[in-house]
Amino acid sequence: MVTLGVLDQLPVFRGSTPSQVIQESILLAQSVEDLGYQRFWVAEHHSSGMACASPEILVAAIAAQTKHIRVGSGGVMLPHYSALKVAESFRMLQALFPGRIDIGIGRGLGASPLTRQVLNPREKVDDETYTQQIEDLIGFLHNNFPSDHSYQKIRAMPDGPGAPAFWLLGAGAFGVKIAARLGLSFSFAQFIRPTTEPEILQTYRQTFQPGSFEDKPRAMVTVRVVCAETEEQAQRLARNFWVVNVQRTKESPLSIFKQAGRLPAGEEVDQYHMTGEDEEFMQKNELMMIAGTPTQVKQRLLQLAADYQAEELMILTYIPDFQARLRSYELLAEAFALTPAPALVK
């Protein structure tokens, strides 16, 4: 049976505050732990309508207020940072919560060009530099650089045995290539692609080389989901995502979509009139979301998992109302007959 996890991007909708959204993320993690989800990740975004710019800090808060669910980043945008600093942050988390921490790494930039420049004026995002950063991060997480390596004398702290689980995040061929070559678990971001491409993970499995983290390929797929008691309810809840995204495709988005970094919700969404162009965008990109009743959603998720041969699905649910979002996860847990895992003994 496929296992389920949760990815929270912490969107800040109009009428809410970043502080409220952060507290709701902690509450959501506690709730889905009780429902039987296996892991909970938070994403990194800067100067945007998302509340989490420092996933490692929120990971610590969530892990401290849950019992056994795995907690991690989905992900840290490595080009913004020093590999040593990222390694030490997650080694600290591993020391605090042994056996429960995931480090998800990506380079989907999560910020505007100006914001990226301010984050790291010397940032390079070319393939070679990014690959080297990943290799350095692996070395620091294990503190096992070769004896002739220039970093061999540097110890990432806190030193000691054990490392967080490493997941490379990606949506294309390059991420697959690196994950397979370095022996890393791979998380495929299907939710940002409007097509189903199982050959991506086929390539990953066929080219996988055992490494310091994994001796066999391990893959998950992240999917955007809205689940409700009726199909009509699900489509109504899904509308918020589509309204935001059709606006992002236009050259001059309405001013209401730019106010104070908040995302539209409520009456703004209800009153928005979908144009023919908008409807065409939705049809073209319909695979970016699965919305429906528990039975409908389960059927499509199982088919997706079978197509990709994925061991796990990460579920991203984009609903402004927290109770409706939580209910979506509850319905999905019931459909999959999830059961909570026993608490870890430290």
Coordinates of C-alpha atoms in Angstrom, one line a residue:
M1 CA 0.0 0.0 0.0
V2 CA 1.3 3.4 -0.9
T3 CA 2.1 5.7 2.1
L4 CA 1.1 9.3 2.3
G5 CA 2.9 12.4 3.6
V6 CA 2.1 16.1 3.6
L7 CA 3.8 19.2 2.1
D8 CA 2.8 22.6 3.4
Q9 CA 3.8 25.7 1.5
L10 CA 2.2 28.0 4.1
P11 CA 0.3 30.3 1.7
V12 CA -0.9 33.5 3.3
F13 CA -4.4 34.3 2.1
R14 CA -6.2 37.6 2.4
G15 CA -7.7 37.8 5.8
S16 CA -5.0 35.8 7.6
T17 CA -1.5 36.7 8.9
P18 CA 1.9 34.9 8.5
S19 CA 1.9 34.3 12.3
Q20 CA -1.5 32.6 12.1
V21 CA -0.4 30.5 9.1
I22 CA 2.7 29.3 10.9
Q23 CA 0.6 28.3 13.9
E24 CA -1.8 26.5 11.6
S25 CA 1.1 24.6 10.0
I26 CA 2.1 23.3 13.4
L27 CA -1.5 22.3 14.2
L28 CA -1.8 20.6 10.8
A29 CA 1.3 18.6 11.4
Q30 CA -0.1 17.4 14.8
S31 CA -3.4 16.6 13.1
V32 CA -2.1 14.6 10.2
E33 CA 0.3 12.7 12.6
D34 CA -2.8 11.5 14.5
L35 CA -4.4 10.6 11.1
G36 CA -1.5 8.3 10.1
Y37 CA 0.4 10.4 7.6
Q38 CA 4.1 9.4 7.5
R39 CA 5.9 12.7 7.1
F40 CA 5.4 16.4 7.1
W41 CA 7.5 18.8 5.0
V42 CA 7.5 22.6 4.8
A43 CA 8.6 24.7 1.8
E44 CA 11.0 27.7 1.5
H45 CA 9.9 30.9 -0.2
H46 CA 11.1 34.5 0.1
S47 CA 9.4 37.8 -0.3
S48 CA 6.2 36.2 -1.5
G49 CA 2.7 35.2 -0.4
M50 CA 4.1 32.2 1.5
A51 CA 5.0 32.4 5.2
C52 CA 8.0 30.2 5.6
A53 CA 11.4 31.6 4.6
S54 CA 13.3 29.4 7.1
P55 CA 12.1 25.8 6.9
E56 CA 14.8 24.6 9.3
I57 CA 13.4 26.7 12.1
L58 CA 9.8 25.6 11.5
V59 CA 10.9 22.0 11.3
A60 CA 12.4 22.3 14.8
A61 CA 9.1 23.8 16.1
I62 CA 7.0 21.1 14.5
A63 CA 9.2 18.2 15.6
A64 CA 9.1 19.5 19.1
Q65 CA 5.3 19.5 19.1
T66 CA 4.8 16.1 17.5
K67 CA 5.7 12.6 18.6
H68 CA 6.7 10.4 15.8
I69 CA 5.9 11.8 12.3
R70 CA 9.0 12.5 10.2
V71 CA 9.5 16.2 9.7
G72 CA 11.6 18.0 7.0
S73 CA 12.2 20.6 4.4
G74 CA 10.4 20.4 1.1
G75 CA 12.8 21.9 0.5
V76 CA 15.8 24.1 1.3
M77 CA 16.9 26.0 -1.8
L78 CA 20.6 25.1 -1.6
P79 CA 22.0 27.7 -4.1
H80 CA 21.0 30.5 -1.6
Y81 CA 23.4 29.1 1.1
S82 CA 26.6 27.5 2.2
A83 CA 26.5 23.7 2.1
L84 CA 28.3 23.7 5.5
K85 CA 25.7 25.9 7.1
V86 CA 22.8 23.8 5.8
A87 CA 24.5 20.6 6.9
E88 CA 25.0 22.0 10.4
S89 CA 21.4 23.2 10.7
F90 CA 20.1 19.7 9.9
R91 CA 22.8 17.9 11.9
M92 CA 21.5 19.9 14.9
L93 CA 17.9 18.9 14.0
Q94 CA 19.0 15.3 13.8
A95 CA 20.7 15.5 17.2
L96 CA 17.5 17.0 18.7
F97 CA 15.1 14.6 17.0
P98 CA 17.0 11.4 16.0
G99 CA 15.4 9.3 13.4
R100 CA 12.7 11.8 12.5
I101 CA 14.4 14.5 10.3
D102 CA 14.4 14.7 6.5
I103 CA 16.5 17.2 4.5
G104 CA 14.8 17.9 1.2
I105 CA 17.0 19.9 -1.1
G106 CA 16.1 21.8 -4.3
R107 CA 17.0 24.7 -6.5
G108 CA 13.5 25.8 -7.6
L109 CA 14.5 29.3 -6.7
G110 CA 11.6 30.3 -4.4
A111 CA 12.2 34.0 -4.9
S112 CA 12.4 36.8 -7.4
P113 CA 15.8 37.6 -9.1
L114 CA 16.3 40.6 -6.9
T115 CA 15.5 38.7 -3.7
R116 CA 17.9 35.9 -4.7
Q117 CA 20.6 38.5 -5.3
V118 CA 20.1 39.9 -1.8
L119 CA 20.0 36.4 -0.2
N120 CA 23.4 35.5 -1.8
P121 CA 25.1 38.1 -4.1
R122 CA 27.6 35.4 -5.2
E123 CA 24.9 32.8 -6.0
K124 CA 25.4 30.6 -9.0
V125 CA 22.6 28.4 -10.2
D126 CA 24.4 26.6 -13.1
D127 CA 24.3 22.7 -13.1
E128 CA 28.0 22.3 -12.2
T129 CA 27.9 24.6 -9.2
Y130 CA 24.6 23.1 -7.9
T131 CA 26.0 19.5 -8.3
Q132 CA 29.1 20.5 -6.4
Q133 CA 27.1 22.0 -3.6
I134 CA 25.1 18.7 -3.3
E135 CA 28.3 16.7 -3.1
D136 CA 29.7 19.0 -0.4
L137 CA 26.4 18.8 1.6
I138 CA 26.6 15.0 1.5
G139 CA 30.2 15.1 2.7
F140 CA 29.3 17.5 5.6
L141 CA 26.2 15.6 6.6
H142 CA 28.3 12.4 7.0
N143 CA 31.6 14.2 7.9
N144 CA 33.3 11.7 5.6
F145 CA 35.3 13.7 2.9
P146 CA 38.2 11.7 1.4
S147 CA 41.6 12.2 3.1
D148 CA 42.8 14.2 0.1
H149 CA 39.8 16.5 0.0
S150 CA 40.3 20.2 0.8
Y151 CA 37.4 20.0 3.3
Q152 CA 38.5 16.9 5.0
K153 CA 39.6 18.7 8.2
I154 CA 36.3 20.6 8.6
R155 CA 33.8 18.9 10.9
A156 CA 30.1 19.8 10.6
M157 CA 28.7 20.2 14.0
P158 CA 27.3 18.8 16.1
D159 CA 29.5 15.9 15.3
G160 CA 28.4 12.3 15.9
P161 CA 26.9 9.3 14.2
G162 CA 23.7 9.5 12.1
A163 CA 22.4 11.9 9.5
P164 CA 19.0 13.1 8.4
A165 CA 17.4 11.3 5.5
F166 CA 18.3 13.1 2.3
W167 CA 15.8 13.7 -0.5
L168 CA 16.7 15.5 -3.7
L169 CA 13.7 17.5 -5.1
G170 CA 13.2 18.0 -8.8
A171 CA 10.8 18.2 -11.7
G172 CA 13.0 17.2 -14.6
A173 CA 15.8 15.2 -16.1
F174 CA 18.7 17.0 -14.4
G175 CA 17.5 16.3 -10.8
V176 CA 16.9 12.6 -11.7
K177 CA 20.4 12.4 -13.1
I178 CA 22.0 13.8 -10.0
A179 CA 19.9 11.8 -7.5
A180 CA 20.7 8.5 -9.4
R181 CA 24.4 9.2 -9.7
L182 CA 24.8 10.2 -6.0
G183 CA 22.6 7.5 -4.6
L184 CA 19.9 9.8 -3.2
S185 CA 16.1 9.4 -2.7
F186 CA 14.2 11.5 -5.3
S187 CA 11.0 13.5 -4.8
F188 CA 9.3 14.3 -8.0
A189 CA 7.3 17.6 -8.1
Q190 CA 4.5 16.4 -10.3
F191 CA 2.2 19.2 -9.0
I192 CA 4.1 21.8 -11.0
R193 CA 3.9 19.9 -14.2
P194 CA 0.7 19.6 -16.3
T195 CA 1.6 16.2 -17.7
T196 CA 2.2 12.6 -16.4
E197 CA 5.7 11.5 -17.1
P198 CA 6.4 8.1 -15.5
E199 CA 9.6 7.7 -17.6
I200 CA 11.3 10.3 -15.4
L201 CA 11.3 7.9 -12.4
Q202 CA 11.9 4.9 -14.7
T203 CA 15.2 6.6 -15.7
Y204 CA 16.0 7.3 -12.1
R205 CA 15.6 3.6 -11.2
Q206 CA 17.5 2.3 -14.2
T207 CA 20.5 4.6 -13.7
F208 CA 20.6 4.5 -9.8
Q209 CA 24.0 3.9 -8.2
P210 CA 24.2 3.0 -4.5
G211 CA 25.6 5.9 -2.4
S212 CA 26.2 6.9 1.2
F213 CA 22.5 7.5 1.8
E214 CA 20.6 4.8 -0.2
D215 CA 21.6 1.4 -1.5
K216 CA 18.6 1.2 -3.8
P217 CA 16.3 3.7 -5.5
R218 CA 13.6 5.3 -3.4
A219 CA 11.1 7.7 -5.0
M220 CA 8.0 9.7 -4.1
V221 CA 5.7 12.0 -6.1
T222 CA 4.2 15.2 -4.7
V223 CA 0.7 15.9 -5.9
R224 CA -1.7 18.8 -5.4
V225 CA -5.0 17.4 -4.0
V226 CA -8.4 18.8 -2.9
C227 CA -10.8 16.2 -1.3
A228 CA -14.4 16.9 -0.2
E229 CA -17.6 15.0 0.5
T230 CA -19.0 15.9 -2.9
E231 CA -17.4 16.6 -6.3
E232 CA -19.1 20.0 -6.4
Q233 CA -17.6 21.0 -3.0
A234 CA -14.2 19.8 -4.2
Q235 CA -14.3 21.8 -7.4
R236 CA -15.5 24.9 -5.4
L237 CA -12.5 24.6 -3.0
A238 CA -10.1 24.0 -5.9
R239 CA -11.3 27.2 -7.6
N240 CA -9.0 29.3 -5.3
F241 CA -5.9 27.7 -6.8
W242 CA -7.0 28.2 -10.4
V243 CA -7.9 31.9 -9.8
V244 CA -4.5 32.6 -8.4
N245 CA -2.7 30.8 -11.2
V246 CA -4.6 32.1 -14.1
Q247 CA -3.7 35.6 -12.9
R248 CA 0.0 34.7 -12.7
T249 CA -0.1 33.9 -16.4
K250 CA -1.2 37.4 -17.4
E251 CA 1.1 40.2 -18.1
S252 CA -0.7 42.7 -15.8
P253 CA -2.3 40.8 -12.9
L254 CA -5.1 42.6 -11.1
S255 CA -3.9 44.9 -8.3
I256 CA -5.9 42.9 -5.8
F257 CA -3.5 40.0 -6.3
K258 CA -0.5 42.1 -5.3
Q259 CA -1.7 43.7 -2.0
A260 CA 0.6 43.1 1.0
G261 CA 1.9 39.8 -0.4
R262 CA -1.5 38.1 0.4
L263 CA -3.1 35.6 -1.9
P264 CA -6.8 36.1 -2.9
A265 CA -9.5 34.2 -1.1
G266 CA -13.2 34.5 -0.2
E267 CA -15.3 37.0 -2.1
E268 CA -12.4 38.0 -4.4
V269 CA -12.3 34.4 -5.7
D270 CA -16.0 34.0 -5.8
Q271 CA -16.6 37.2 -7.8
Y272 CA -13.8 36.5 -10.3
H273 CA -15.1 35.8 -13.8
M274 CA -13.2 33.1 -15.6
T275 CA -12.6 34.1 -19.2
G276 CA -12.3 31.7 -22.1
E277 CA -8.5 32.1 -21.9
D278 CA -8.7 31.1 -18.2
E279 CA -10.8 28.1 -18.9
E280 CA -8.3 27.0 -21.6
F281 CA -5.4 27.4 -19.1
M282 CA -7.3 25.2 -16.6
Q283 CA -8.0 22.5 -19.2
K284 CA -4.4 22.5 -20.4
N285 CA -3.1 22.2 -16.9
E286 CA -5.7 20.0 -15.3
L287 CA -3.2 17.4 -14.2
M288 CA -1.6 20.0 -11.8
M289 CA -4.4 19.1 -9.3
I290 CA -6.6 16.2 -8.4
A291 CA -9.9 17.3 -6.9
G292 CA -13.0 15.2 -6.1
T293 CA -14.6 12.9 -3.6
P294 CA -12.5 10.5 -1.4
T295 CA -13.3 7.6 -3.8
Q296 CA -12.4 9.7 -6.9
V297 CA -9.2 11.1 -5.4
K298 CA -8.0 7.7 -4.0
Q299 CA -8.6 6.1 -7.4
R300 CA -6.6 8.7 -9.2
L301 CA -3.8 8.8 -6.6
L302 CA -3.4 5.0 -6.8
Q303 CA -3.3 5.1 -10.6
L304 CA -0.6 7.9 -10.4
A305 CA 1.4 5.9 -7.9
A306 CA 1.2 2.8 -10.1
D307 CA 2.2 4.8 -13.2
Y308 CA 5.3 6.2 -11.5
Q309 CA 5.9 3.1 -9.4
A310 CA 6.1 5.5 -6.4
E311 CA 6.4 4.1 -2.9
E312 CA 5.0 7.3 -1.4
L313 CA 2.9 10.3 -2.3
M314 CA 3.3 13.7 -0.7
I315 CA 0.0 15.6 -0.6
L316 CA -0.2 19.4 -1.1
T317 CA -3.6 20.9 -0.4
Y318 CA -4.2 24.6 -1.4
I319 CA -7.4 25.7 0.5
P320 CA -7.7 29.1 2.3
D321 CA -10.0 27.8 5.0
F322 CA -8.0 25.8 7.5
Q323 CA -10.8 23.6 8.6
A324 CA -11.7 22.7 5.0
R325 CA -8.0 21.9 4.3
L326 CA -7.8 19.7 7.4
R327 CA -11.0 18.0 6.4
S328 CA -9.5 17.2 3.0
Y329 CA -6.7 15.4 4.7
E330 CA -9.1 13.6 7.0
L331 CA -11.2 12.3 4.1
L332 CA -8.1 11.2 2.3
A333 CA -6.8 9.4 5.4
E334 CA -10.1 7.6 5.8
A335 CA -10.1 6.6 2.1
F336 CA -6.6 5.1 2.5
A337 CA -7.4 3.6 5.9
L338 CA -4.3 5.2 7.4
T339 CA -3.3 4.3 10.9
P340 CA -1.0 6.3 13.2
A341 CA 2.5 4.8 13.8
P342 CA 3.6 4.2 17.4
A343 CA 5.7 7.0 19.0
L344 CA 9.5 6.6 18.6
V345 CA 11.4 5.6 21.7
K346 CA 14.4 7.9 22.1

